[in-house]
Tab-separated table of C-alpha atoms in Angstrom:
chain	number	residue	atom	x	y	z
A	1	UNK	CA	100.602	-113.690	-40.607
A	2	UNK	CA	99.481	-113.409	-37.181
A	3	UNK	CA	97.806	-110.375	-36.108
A	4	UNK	CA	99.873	-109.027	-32.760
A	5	UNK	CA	101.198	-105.587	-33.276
A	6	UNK	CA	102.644	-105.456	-30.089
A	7	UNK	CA	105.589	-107.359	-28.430
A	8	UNK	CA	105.166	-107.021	-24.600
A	9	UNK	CA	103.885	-104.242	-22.198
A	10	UNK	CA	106.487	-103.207	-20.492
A	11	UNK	CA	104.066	-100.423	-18.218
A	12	UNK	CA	100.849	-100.784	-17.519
A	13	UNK	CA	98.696	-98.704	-15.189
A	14	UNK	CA	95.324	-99.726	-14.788
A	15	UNK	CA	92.988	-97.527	-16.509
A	16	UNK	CA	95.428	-94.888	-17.259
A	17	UNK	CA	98.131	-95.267	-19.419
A	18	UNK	CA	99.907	-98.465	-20.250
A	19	UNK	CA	103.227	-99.104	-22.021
A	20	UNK	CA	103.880	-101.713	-24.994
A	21	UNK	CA	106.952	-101.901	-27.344
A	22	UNK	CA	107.235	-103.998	-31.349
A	23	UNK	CA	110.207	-104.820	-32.068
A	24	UNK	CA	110.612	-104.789	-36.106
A	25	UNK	CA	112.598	-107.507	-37.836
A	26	UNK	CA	113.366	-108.010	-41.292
A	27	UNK	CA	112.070	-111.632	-41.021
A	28	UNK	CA	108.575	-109.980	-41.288
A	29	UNK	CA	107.445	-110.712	-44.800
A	30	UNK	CA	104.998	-107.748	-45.234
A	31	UNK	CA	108.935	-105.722	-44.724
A	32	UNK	CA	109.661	-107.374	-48.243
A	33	UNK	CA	107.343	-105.674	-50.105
A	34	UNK	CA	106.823	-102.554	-48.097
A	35	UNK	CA	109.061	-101.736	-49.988
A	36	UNK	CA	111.201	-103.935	-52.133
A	37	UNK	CA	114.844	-103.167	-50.998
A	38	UNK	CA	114.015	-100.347	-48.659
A	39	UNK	CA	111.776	-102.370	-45.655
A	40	UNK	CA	109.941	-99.695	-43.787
A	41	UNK	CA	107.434	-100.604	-41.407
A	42	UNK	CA	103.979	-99.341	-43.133
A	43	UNK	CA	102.094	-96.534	-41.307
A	44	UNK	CA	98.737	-98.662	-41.457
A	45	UNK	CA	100.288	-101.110	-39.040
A	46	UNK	CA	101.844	-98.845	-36.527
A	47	UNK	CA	98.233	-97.655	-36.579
A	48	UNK	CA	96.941	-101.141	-35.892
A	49	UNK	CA	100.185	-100.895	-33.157
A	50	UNK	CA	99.196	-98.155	-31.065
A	51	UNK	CA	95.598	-99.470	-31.364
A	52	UNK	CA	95.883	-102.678	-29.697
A	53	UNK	CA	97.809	-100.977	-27.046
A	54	UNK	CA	95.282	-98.158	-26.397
A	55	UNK	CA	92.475	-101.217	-27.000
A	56	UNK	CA	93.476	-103.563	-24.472
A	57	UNK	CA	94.078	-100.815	-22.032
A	58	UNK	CA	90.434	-99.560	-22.634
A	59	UNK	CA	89.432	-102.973	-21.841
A	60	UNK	CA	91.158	-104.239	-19.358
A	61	UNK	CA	89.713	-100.397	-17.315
A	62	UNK	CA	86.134	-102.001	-18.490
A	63	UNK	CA	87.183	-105.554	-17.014
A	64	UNK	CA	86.588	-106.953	-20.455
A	65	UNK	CA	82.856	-106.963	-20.384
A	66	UNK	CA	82.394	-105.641	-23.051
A	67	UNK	CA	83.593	-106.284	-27.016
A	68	UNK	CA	85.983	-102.833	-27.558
A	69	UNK	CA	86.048	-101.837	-31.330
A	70	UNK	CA	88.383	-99.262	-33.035
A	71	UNK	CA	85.797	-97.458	-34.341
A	72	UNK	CA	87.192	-94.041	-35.666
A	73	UNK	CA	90.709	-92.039	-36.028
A	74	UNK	CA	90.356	-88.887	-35.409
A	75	UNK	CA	93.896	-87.303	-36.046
A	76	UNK	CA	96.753	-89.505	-37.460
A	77	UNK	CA	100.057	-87.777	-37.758
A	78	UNK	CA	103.405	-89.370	-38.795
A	79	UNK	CA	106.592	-87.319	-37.828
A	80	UNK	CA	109.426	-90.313	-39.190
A	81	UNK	CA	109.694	-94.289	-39.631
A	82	UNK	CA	110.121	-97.545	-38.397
A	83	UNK	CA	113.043	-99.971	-40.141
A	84	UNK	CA	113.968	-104.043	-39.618
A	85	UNK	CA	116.467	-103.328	-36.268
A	86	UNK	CA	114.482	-100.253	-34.538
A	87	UNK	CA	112.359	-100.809	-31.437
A	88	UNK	CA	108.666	-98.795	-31.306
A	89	UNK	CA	107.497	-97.962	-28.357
A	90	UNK	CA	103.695	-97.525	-27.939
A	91	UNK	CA	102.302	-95.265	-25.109
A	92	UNK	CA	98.580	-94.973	-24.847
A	93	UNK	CA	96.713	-92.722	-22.565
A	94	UNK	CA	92.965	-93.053	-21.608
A	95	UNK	CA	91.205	-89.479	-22.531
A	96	UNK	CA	87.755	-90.459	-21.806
A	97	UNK	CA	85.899	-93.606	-20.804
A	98	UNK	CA	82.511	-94.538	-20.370
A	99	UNK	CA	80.245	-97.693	-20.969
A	100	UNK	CA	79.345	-97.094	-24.489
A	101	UNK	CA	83.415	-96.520	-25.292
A	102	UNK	CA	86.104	-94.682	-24.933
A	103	UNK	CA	88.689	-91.831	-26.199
A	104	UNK	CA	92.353	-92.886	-26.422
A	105	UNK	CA	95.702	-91.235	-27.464
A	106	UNK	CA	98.565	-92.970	-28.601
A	107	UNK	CA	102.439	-91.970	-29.244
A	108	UNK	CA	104.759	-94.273	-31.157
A	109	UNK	CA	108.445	-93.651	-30.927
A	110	UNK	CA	111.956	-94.976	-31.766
A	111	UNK	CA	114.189	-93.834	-28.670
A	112	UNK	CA	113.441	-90.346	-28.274
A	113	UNK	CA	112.922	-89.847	-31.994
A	114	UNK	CA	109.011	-89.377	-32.727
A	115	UNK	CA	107.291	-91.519	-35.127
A	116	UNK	CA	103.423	-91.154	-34.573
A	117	UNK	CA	100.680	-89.535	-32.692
A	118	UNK	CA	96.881	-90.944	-32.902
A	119	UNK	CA	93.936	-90.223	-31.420
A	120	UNK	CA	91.314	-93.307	-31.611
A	121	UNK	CA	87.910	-93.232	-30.683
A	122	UNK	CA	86.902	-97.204	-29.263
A	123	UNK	CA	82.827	-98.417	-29.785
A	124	UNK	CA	82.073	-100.456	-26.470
A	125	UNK	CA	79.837	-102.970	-28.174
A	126	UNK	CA	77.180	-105.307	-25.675
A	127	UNK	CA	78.826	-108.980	-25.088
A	128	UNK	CA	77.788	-111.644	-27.103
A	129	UNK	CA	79.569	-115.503	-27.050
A	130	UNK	CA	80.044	-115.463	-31.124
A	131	UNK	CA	81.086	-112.086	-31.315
A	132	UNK	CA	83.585	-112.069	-28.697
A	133	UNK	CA	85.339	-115.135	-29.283
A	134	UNK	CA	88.095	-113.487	-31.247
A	135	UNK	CA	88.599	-110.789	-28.813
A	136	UNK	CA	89.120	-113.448	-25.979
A	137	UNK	CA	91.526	-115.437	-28.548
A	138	UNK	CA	93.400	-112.642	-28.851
A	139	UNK	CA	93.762	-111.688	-25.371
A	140	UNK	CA	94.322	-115.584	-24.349
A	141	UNK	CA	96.818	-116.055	-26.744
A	142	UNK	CA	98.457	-112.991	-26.068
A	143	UNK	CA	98.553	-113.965	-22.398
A	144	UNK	CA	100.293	-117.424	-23.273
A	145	UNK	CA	102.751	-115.668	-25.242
A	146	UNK	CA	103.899	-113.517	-22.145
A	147	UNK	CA	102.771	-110.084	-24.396
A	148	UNK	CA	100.698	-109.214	-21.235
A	149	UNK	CA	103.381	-110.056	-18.244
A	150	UNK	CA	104.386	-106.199	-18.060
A	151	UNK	CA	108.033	-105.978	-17.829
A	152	UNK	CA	111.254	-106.591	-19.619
A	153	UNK	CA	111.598	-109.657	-21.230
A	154	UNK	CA	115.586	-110.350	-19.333
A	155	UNK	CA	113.885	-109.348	-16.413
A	156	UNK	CA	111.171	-111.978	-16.474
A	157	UNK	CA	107.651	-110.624	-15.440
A	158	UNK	CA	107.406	-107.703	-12.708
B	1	UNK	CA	77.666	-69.674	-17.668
B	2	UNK	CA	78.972	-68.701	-21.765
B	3	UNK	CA	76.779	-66.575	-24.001
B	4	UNK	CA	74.564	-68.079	-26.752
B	5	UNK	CA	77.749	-66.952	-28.973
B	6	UNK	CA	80.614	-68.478	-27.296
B	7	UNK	CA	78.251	-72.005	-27.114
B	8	UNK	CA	77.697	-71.723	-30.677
B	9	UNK	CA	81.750	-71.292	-31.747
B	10	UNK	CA	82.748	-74.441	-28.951
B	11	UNK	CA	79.992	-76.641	-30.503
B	12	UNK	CA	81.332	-75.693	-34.212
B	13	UNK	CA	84.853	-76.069	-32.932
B	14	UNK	CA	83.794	-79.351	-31.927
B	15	UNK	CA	82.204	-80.288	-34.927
B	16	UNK	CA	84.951	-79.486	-36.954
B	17	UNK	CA	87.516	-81.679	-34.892
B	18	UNK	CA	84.992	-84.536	-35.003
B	19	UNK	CA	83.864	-84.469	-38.166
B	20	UNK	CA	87.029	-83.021	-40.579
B	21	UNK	CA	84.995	-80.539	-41.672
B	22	UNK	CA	85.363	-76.715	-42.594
B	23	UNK	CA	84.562	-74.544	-39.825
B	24	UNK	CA	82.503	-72.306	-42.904
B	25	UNK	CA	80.776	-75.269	-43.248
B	26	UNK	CA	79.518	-75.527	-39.787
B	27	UNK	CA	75.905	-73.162	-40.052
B	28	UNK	CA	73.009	-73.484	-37.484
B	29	UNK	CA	71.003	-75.354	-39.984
B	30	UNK	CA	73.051	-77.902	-41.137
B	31	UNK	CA	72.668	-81.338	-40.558
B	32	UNK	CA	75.122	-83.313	-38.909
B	33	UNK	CA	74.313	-86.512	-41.522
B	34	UNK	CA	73.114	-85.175	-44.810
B	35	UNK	CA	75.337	-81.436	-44.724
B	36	UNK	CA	78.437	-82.656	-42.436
B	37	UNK	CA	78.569	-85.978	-43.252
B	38	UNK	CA	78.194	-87.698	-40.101
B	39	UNK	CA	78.242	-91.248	-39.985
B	40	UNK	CA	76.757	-93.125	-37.037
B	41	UNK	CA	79.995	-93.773	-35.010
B	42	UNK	CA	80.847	-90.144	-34.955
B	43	UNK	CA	77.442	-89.233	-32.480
B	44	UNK	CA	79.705	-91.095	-29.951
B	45	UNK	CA	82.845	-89.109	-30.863
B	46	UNK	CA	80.740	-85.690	-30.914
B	47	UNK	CA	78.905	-87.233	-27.296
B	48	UNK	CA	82.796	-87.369	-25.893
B	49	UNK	CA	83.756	-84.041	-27.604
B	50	UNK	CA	81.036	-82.068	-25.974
B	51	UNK	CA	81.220	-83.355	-22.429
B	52	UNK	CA	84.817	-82.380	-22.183
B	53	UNK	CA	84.194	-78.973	-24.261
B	54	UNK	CA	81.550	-77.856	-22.312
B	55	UNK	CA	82.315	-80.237	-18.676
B	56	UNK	CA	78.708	-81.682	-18.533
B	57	UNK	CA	77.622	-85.197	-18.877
B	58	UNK	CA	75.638	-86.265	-21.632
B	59	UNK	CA	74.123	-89.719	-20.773
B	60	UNK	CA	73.280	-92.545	-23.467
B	61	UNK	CA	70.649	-91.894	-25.973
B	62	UNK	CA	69.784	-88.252	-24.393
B	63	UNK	CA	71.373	-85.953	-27.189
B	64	UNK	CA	70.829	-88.490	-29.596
B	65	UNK	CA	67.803	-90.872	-29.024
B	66	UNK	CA	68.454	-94.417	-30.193
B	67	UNK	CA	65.960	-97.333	-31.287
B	68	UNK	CA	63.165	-94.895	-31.405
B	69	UNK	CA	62.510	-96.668	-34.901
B	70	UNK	CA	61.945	-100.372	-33.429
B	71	UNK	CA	58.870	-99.598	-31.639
B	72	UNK	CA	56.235	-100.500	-33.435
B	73	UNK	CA	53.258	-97.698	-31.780
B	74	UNK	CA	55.945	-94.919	-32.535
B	75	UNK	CA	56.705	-96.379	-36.056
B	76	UNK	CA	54.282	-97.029	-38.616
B	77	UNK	CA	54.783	-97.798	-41.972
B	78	UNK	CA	57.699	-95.734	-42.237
B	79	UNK	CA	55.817	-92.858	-40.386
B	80	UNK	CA	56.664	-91.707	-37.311
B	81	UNK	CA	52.747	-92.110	-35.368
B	82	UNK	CA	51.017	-88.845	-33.493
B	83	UNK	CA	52.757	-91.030	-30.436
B	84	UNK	CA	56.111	-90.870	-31.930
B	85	UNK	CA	56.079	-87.135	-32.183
B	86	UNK	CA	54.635	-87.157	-28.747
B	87	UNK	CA	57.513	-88.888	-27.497
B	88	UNK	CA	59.984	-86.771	-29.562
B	89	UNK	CA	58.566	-83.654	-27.961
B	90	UNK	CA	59.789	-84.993	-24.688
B	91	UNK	CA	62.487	-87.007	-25.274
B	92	UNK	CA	63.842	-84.223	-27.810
B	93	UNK	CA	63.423	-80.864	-26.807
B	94	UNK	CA	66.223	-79.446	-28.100
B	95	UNK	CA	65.292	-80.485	-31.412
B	96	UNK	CA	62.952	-78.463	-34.056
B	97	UNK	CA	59.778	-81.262	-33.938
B	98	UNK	CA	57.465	-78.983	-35.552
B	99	UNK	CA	59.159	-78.893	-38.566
B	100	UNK	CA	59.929	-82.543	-38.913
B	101	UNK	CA	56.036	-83.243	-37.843
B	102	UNK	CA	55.351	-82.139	-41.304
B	103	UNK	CA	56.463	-84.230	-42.739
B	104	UNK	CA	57.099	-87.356	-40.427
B	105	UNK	CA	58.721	-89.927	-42.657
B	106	UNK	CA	61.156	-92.038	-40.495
B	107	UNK	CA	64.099	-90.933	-42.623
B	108	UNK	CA	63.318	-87.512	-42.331
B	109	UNK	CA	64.368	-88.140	-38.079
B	110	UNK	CA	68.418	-87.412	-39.297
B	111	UNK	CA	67.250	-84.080	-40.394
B	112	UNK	CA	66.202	-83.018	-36.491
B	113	UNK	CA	70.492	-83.637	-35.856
B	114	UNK	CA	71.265	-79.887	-37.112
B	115	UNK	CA	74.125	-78.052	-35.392
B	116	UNK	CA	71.361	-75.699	-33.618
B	117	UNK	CA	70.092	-78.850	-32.357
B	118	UNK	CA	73.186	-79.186	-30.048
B	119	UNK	CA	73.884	-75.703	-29.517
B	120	UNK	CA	70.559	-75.623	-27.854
B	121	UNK	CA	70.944	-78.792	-25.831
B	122	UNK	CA	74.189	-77.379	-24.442
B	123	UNK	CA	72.647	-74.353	-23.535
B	124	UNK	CA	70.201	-76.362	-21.863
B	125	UNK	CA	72.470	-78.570	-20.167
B	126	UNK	CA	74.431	-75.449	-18.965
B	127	UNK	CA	71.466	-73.854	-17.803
B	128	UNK	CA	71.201	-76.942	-15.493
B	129	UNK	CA	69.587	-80.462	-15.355
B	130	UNK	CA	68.501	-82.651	-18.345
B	131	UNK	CA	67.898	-80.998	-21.581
């Protein structure tokens, strides 16, 4: 399983609030047993969903110089679902940010029907080359997969 | 500027959102580690909650001192040296140091993070310039 919790950002304003939608398909094999014959999308990774979105937005305001960790979740609420078919779409919003980290709130929703609301509290942790080489995979790989060209995928990049 | 009252209900309002605790639980002595539960992440969390409570900035390490253990002439054997509490004293006086000189085992420094602790820092803060 690859861990990218987010299809594409579709908005992204620098430092603000940015944009990102998952599109959920049954060919997911965590759907299969969460649960068996009734695939919902588990809470835990719409968490991990509205994270990377908030996450990379915190970083990219910090020009990546840092190593941004989820460190605490202050309020969690779920309101519905996700299923194999529906499209979630992620908006995070910058609260706070500062060198040391950062305060972010996220929405998740299907259309106009709510799904989630989060509040996440991000570490900024000093740069080191062993530590950060995952977070720069990530974001590379991301890039090369077009996640980060903002924009509708028919559209092409904006 | 807010009475001593109306800092003391924002800073246990904040507690409570920061930490998940009762706000019954929140008293003037408690201690943010060993009665609230605080873990180390949350200092940032009740750093954020405070600045945009109260609008003040709180820069790094002033409400909550870090690597004050590491140095060696503060830090001696596990007891915080006459220079220690010296340093303390300045770079903590919002905190209760008499107490804690005491008895100045290095593990007893979480204890000086009580909720009064903040409430006076804020009120310092308010009152203008560094606590």
């Amino acid at each position: 399983m690859r861990w990218f919790w987010i299809d594409r950002f579709v908005e992204f304003n620098r430092g603000e609030t940015a944009r990102a939608i998952k599109n959920v398909t049954l060919a997911e094999d965590h759907l299969h047993d969460h649960f068996p014959g009734y695939p919902v999308m588990p809470c835990s990774l719409i968490i991990e969903g509205m994270a990377q979105t908030g996450g990379i937005l915190l970083a990219e305001k910090l020009n990546f110089e840092s190593l941004v960790v989820m460190a605490k979740i202050p309020k969690a609420v779920f309101h519905s679902w996700a299923c194999p078919g529906d499209t979630l779409v992620y908006d995070a919003k910058i609260l706070d940010a500062r060198e040391d980290g950062g305060i972010v709130e996220c929405t998740a929703r299907i259309g106009e029907r709510p799904v989630a609301e989060a509040e996440y509290v991000f570490a900024c942790l000093p740069n080191s080359q062993s530590k950060t080489a995952c977070q720069e995979n990530f974001l590379k790989t991301m890039q090369l997969l077009g996640a980060g060209d903002v924009g509708p995928a028919a559209a092409g990049p904006n | 500027m807010p009475t001593a009252d109306e800092i003391y209900t924002k800073v246990r309002d904040t507690l409570v959102d920061a930490l998940g605790v009762d706000d019954d639980e929140v008293t003037p002595e408690a201690t943010l580690v060993g009665d609230l539960g605080a873990e180390s992440i949350d200092f940032l969390d009740i750093v954020f909650r405070l600045e945009k409570n109260f609008s003040i900035k709180i820069p790094r390490g002033e409400l909550f001192p870090e690597s004050l253990a590491a140095d060696q002439t503060l830090v001696k054997d596990g007891v915080v040296t006459p220079q220690g509490i010296a340093e303390l004293r300045t770079r903590m006086s919002h905190a209760d140091i008499d107490k804690f000189a005491k008895n100045p085992k290095v593990e007893n420094i979480q204890e000086l993070f009580t909720v009064q602790m903040i409430v006076n820092f804020v009120q310092k803060k308010l009152a203008g310039g560094a606590a």
